[in-house]
Tab-separated table of C-alpha atoms in Angstrom:
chain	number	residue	atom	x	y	z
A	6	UNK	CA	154.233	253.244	88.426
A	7	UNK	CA	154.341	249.721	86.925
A	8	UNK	CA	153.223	248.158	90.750
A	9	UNK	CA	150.540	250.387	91.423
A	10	UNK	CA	149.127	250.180	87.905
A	11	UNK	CA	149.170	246.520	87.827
A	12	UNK	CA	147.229	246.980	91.264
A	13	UNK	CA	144.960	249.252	90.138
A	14	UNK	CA	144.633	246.631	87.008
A	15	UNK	CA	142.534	243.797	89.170
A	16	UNK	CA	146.038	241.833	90.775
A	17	UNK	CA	145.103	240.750	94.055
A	18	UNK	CA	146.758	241.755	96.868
A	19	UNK	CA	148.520	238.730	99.529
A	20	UNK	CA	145.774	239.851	101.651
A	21	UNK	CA	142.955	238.545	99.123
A	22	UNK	CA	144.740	236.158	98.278
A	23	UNK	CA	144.852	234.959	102.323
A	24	UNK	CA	140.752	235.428	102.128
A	25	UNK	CA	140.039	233.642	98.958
A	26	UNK	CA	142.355	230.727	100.211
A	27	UNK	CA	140.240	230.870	103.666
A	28	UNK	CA	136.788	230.727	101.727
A	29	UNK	CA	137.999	227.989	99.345
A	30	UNK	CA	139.133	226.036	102.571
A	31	UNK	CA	136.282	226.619	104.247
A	32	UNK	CA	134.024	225.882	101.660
A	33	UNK	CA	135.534	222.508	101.163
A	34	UNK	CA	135.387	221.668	104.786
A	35	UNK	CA	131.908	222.219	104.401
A	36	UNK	CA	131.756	220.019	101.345
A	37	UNK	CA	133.531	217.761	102.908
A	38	UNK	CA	130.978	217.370	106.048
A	39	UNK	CA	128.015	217.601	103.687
A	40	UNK	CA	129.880	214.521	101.943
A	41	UNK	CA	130.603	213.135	105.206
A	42	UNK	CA	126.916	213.695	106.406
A	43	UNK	CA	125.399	212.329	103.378
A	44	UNK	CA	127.532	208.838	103.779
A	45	UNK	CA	126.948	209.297	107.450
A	46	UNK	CA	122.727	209.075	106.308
A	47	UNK	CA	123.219	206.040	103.968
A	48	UNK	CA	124.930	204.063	106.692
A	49	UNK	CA	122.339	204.690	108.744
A	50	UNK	CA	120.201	203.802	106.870
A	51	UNK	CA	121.658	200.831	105.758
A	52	UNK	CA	122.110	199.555	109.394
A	53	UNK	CA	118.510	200.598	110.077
A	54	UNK	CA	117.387	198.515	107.051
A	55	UNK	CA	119.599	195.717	108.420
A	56	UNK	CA	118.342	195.967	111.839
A	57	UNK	CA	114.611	195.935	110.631
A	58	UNK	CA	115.227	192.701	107.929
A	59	UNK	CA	117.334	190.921	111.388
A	60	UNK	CA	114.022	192.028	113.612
A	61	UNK	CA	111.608	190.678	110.894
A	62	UNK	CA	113.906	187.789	110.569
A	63	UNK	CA	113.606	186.944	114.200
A	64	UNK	CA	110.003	187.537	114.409
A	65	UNK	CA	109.114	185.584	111.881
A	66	UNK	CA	110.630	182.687	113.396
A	67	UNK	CA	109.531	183.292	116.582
A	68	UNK	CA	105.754	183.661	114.911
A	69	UNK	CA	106.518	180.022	113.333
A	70	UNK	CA	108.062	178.618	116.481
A	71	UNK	CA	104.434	180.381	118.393
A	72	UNK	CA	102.668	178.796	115.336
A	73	UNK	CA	104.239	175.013	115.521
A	74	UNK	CA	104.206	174.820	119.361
A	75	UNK	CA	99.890	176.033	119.127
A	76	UNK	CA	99.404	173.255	116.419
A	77	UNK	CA	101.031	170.402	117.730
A	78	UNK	CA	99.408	171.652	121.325
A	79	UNK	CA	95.837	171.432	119.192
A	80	UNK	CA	96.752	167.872	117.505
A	81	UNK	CA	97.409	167.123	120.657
A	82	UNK	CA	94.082	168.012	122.269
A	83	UNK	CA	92.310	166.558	119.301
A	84	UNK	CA	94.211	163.499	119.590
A	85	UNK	CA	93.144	163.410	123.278
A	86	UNK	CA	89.418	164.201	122.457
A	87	UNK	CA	89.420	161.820	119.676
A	88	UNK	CA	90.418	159.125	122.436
A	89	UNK	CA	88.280	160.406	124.614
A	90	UNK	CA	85.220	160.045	122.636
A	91	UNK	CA	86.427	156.478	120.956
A	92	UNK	CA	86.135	155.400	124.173
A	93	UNK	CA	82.792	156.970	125.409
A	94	UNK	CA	81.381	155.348	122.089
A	95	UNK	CA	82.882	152.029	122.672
A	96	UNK	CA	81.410	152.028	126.517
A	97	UNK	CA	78.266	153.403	124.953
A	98	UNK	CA	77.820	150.080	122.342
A	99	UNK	CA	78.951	148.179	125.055
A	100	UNK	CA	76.354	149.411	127.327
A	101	UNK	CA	73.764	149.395	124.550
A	102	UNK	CA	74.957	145.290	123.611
A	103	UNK	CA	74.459	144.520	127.806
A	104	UNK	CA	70.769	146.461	127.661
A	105	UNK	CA	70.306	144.243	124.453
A	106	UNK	CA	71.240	141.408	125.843
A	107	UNK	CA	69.427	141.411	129.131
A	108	UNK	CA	66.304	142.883	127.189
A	109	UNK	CA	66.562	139.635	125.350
A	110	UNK	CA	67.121	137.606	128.652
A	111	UNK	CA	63.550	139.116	130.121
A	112	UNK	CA	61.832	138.643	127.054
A	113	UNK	CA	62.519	134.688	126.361
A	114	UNK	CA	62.051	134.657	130.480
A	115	UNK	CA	58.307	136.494	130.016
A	116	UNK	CA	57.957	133.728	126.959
A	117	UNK	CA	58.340	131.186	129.228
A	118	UNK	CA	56.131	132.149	131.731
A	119	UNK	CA	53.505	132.640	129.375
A	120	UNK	CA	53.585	129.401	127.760
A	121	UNK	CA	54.208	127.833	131.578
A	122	UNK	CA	50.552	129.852	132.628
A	123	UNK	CA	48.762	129.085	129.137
A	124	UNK	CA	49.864	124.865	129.398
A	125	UNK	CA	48.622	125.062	133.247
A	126	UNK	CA	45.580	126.956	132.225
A	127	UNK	CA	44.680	124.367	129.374
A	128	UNK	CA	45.476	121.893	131.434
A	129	UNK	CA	42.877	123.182	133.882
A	130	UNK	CA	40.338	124.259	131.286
A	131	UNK	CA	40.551	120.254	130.110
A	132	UNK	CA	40.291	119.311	133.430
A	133	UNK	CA	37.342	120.979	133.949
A	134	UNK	CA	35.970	120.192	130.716
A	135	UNK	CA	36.598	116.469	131.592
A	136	UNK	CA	35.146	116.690	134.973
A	137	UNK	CA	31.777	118.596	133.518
A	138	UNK	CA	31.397	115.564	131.279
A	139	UNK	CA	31.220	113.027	133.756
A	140	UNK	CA	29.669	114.844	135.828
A	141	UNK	CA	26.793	115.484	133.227
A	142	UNK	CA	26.519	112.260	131.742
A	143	UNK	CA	26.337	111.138	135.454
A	144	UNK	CA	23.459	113.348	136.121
A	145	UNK	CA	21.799	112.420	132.268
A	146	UNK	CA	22.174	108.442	133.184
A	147	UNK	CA	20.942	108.993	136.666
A	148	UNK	CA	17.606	110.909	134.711
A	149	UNK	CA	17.665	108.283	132.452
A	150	UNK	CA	17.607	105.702	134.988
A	151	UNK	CA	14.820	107.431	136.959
A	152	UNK	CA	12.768	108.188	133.900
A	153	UNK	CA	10.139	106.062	132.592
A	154	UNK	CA	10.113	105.354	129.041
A	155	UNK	CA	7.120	107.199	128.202
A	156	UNK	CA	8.483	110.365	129.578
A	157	UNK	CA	11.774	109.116	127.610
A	158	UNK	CA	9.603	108.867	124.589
A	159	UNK	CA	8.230	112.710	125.667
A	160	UNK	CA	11.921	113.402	125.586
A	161	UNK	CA	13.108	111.958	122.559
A	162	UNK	CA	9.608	114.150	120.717
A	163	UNK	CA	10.155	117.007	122.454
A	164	UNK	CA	14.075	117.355	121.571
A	165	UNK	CA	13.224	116.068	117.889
A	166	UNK	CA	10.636	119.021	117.883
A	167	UNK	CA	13.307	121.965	119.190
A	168	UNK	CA	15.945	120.638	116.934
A	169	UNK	CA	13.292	121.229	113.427
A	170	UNK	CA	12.005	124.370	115.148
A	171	UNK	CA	15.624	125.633	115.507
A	172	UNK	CA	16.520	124.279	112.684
A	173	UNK	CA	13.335	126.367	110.747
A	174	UNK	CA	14.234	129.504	112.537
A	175	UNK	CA	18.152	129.036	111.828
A	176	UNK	CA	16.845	129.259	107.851
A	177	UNK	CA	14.909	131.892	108.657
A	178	UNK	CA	17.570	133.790	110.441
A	179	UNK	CA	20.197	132.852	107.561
A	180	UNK	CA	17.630	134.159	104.730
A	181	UNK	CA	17.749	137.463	106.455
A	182	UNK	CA	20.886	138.231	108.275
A	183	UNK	CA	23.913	139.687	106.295
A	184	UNK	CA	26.686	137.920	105.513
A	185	UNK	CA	29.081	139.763	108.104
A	186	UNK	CA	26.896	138.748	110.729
A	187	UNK	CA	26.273	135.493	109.265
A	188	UNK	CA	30.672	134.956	109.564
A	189	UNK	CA	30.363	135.948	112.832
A	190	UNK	CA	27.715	133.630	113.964
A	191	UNK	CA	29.746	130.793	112.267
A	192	UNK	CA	32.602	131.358	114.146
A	193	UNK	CA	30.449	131.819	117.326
A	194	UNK	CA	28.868	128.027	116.020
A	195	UNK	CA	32.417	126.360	115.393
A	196	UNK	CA	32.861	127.834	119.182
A	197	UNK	CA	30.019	126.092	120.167
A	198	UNK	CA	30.653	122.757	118.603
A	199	UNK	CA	33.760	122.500	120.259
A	200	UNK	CA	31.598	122.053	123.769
A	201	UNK	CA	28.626	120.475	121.949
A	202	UNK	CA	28.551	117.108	124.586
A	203	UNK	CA	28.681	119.051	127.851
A	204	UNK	CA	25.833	121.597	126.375
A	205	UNK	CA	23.521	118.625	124.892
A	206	UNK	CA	23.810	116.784	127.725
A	207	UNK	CA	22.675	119.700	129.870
A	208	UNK	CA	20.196	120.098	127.834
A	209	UNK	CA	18.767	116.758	127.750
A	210	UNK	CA	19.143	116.358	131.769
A	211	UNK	CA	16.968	120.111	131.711
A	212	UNK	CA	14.310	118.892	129.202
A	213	UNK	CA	14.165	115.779	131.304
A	214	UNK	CA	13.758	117.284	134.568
A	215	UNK	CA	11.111	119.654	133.300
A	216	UNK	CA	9.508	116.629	131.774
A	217	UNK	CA	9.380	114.870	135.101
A	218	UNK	CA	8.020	117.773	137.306
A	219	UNK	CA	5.056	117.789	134.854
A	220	UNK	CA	4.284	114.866	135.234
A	221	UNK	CA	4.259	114.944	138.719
A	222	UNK	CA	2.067	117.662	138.528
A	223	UNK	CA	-0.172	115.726	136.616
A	224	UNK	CA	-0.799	112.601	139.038
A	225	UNK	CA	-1.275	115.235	141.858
């Protein structure tokens, strides 16, 4: 009576007690895995995060390694370049100092020549000059010779006579002419004066000869 009442009172039977003690095991083994699992996750993750900082690690240095070797590479070619155009400038000034140079050459050379052609030109222009004069006061003294003395004394008038006429009409010319024109015709004067002998004489030898044939004409 005392057995079956304390079963019917809630006491479990060996058989419950075999189930409960197979649910509590089996509810800690799966505690246990979900335990295990969960550390399983964090050392994952933990080697994953270690893997990823080593990768980064390595690829950074790699990146700076890339990065050094491309800079000094670029010094490099700037470097080179640099050179290259130090020298292109340096041929180019020396280039420019030899065009200088020989620019300088042919200009004192074209000097020379110059002054060479104006002396030999003077030198021929006095020659000239020289040879006119004799040659005119030749030709005056050979009229003079063959001129009488009144067609001398014609001469003398006659000359004495253009020079106040010229001089009248030079006044006359002076009162009215501007003064630019008047500069000019100074200059053109000093010009003159400069060949005065060679131009009188010419004159004189004309006047004379003129003198002469009229006279000739006259006896006839």
């Amino acid at each position: 009576m005392n057995d079956e009442s304390e079963n019917t009172m809630g006491s479990p039977t060996p058989e419950e007690l075999r189930q409960q003690v197979e649910r509590t095991r089996d509810e800690l083994g799966q505690t246990v895995e979900a335990l295990a699992g969960k550390a399983d996750v964090k050392a994952q993750a933990k080697e994953k995060t270690a893997a990823a900082k080593k990768q980064a690690t390595e690829k950074t240095a790699e990146l700076k390694e890339q990065a050094a070797e491309k800079t000094a590479a670029a010094r490099e070619q700037a470097a080179e370049k640099a050179t290259a155009v130090k020298g292109q400038a340096a041929e180019l000034m020396e280039k420019s100092a030899e065009l200088k140079e020989q620019a300088a050459e042919k200009t004192a050379a074209a000097k020379d020549q110059a002054a060479e052609k104006a002396a030999a030109v003077r030198e021929q222009a006095v020659a000239a000059t020289a040879q006119i004069r004799e040659k005119t006061a030749q030709a005056a003294q050979t009229v003079k010779d063959k001129t009488p003395d009144s067609v001398q004394e014609k001469t003398a008038q006659a000359a004495t006579q253009v020079r106040e006429s010229a001089a009248r009409a030079g006044q006359f010319a002076v009162d009215r002419t501007p003064d630019p024109l008047l500069e000019k015709a100074d200059r053109i004067a000093k010009a003159a004066r400069a060949n005065r002998t060679p131009l009188l004489a010419g004159g004189a030898v004309l006047v004379a000869f003129l003198l002469i044939r009229r006279g000739r004409g006259r006896n006839k």
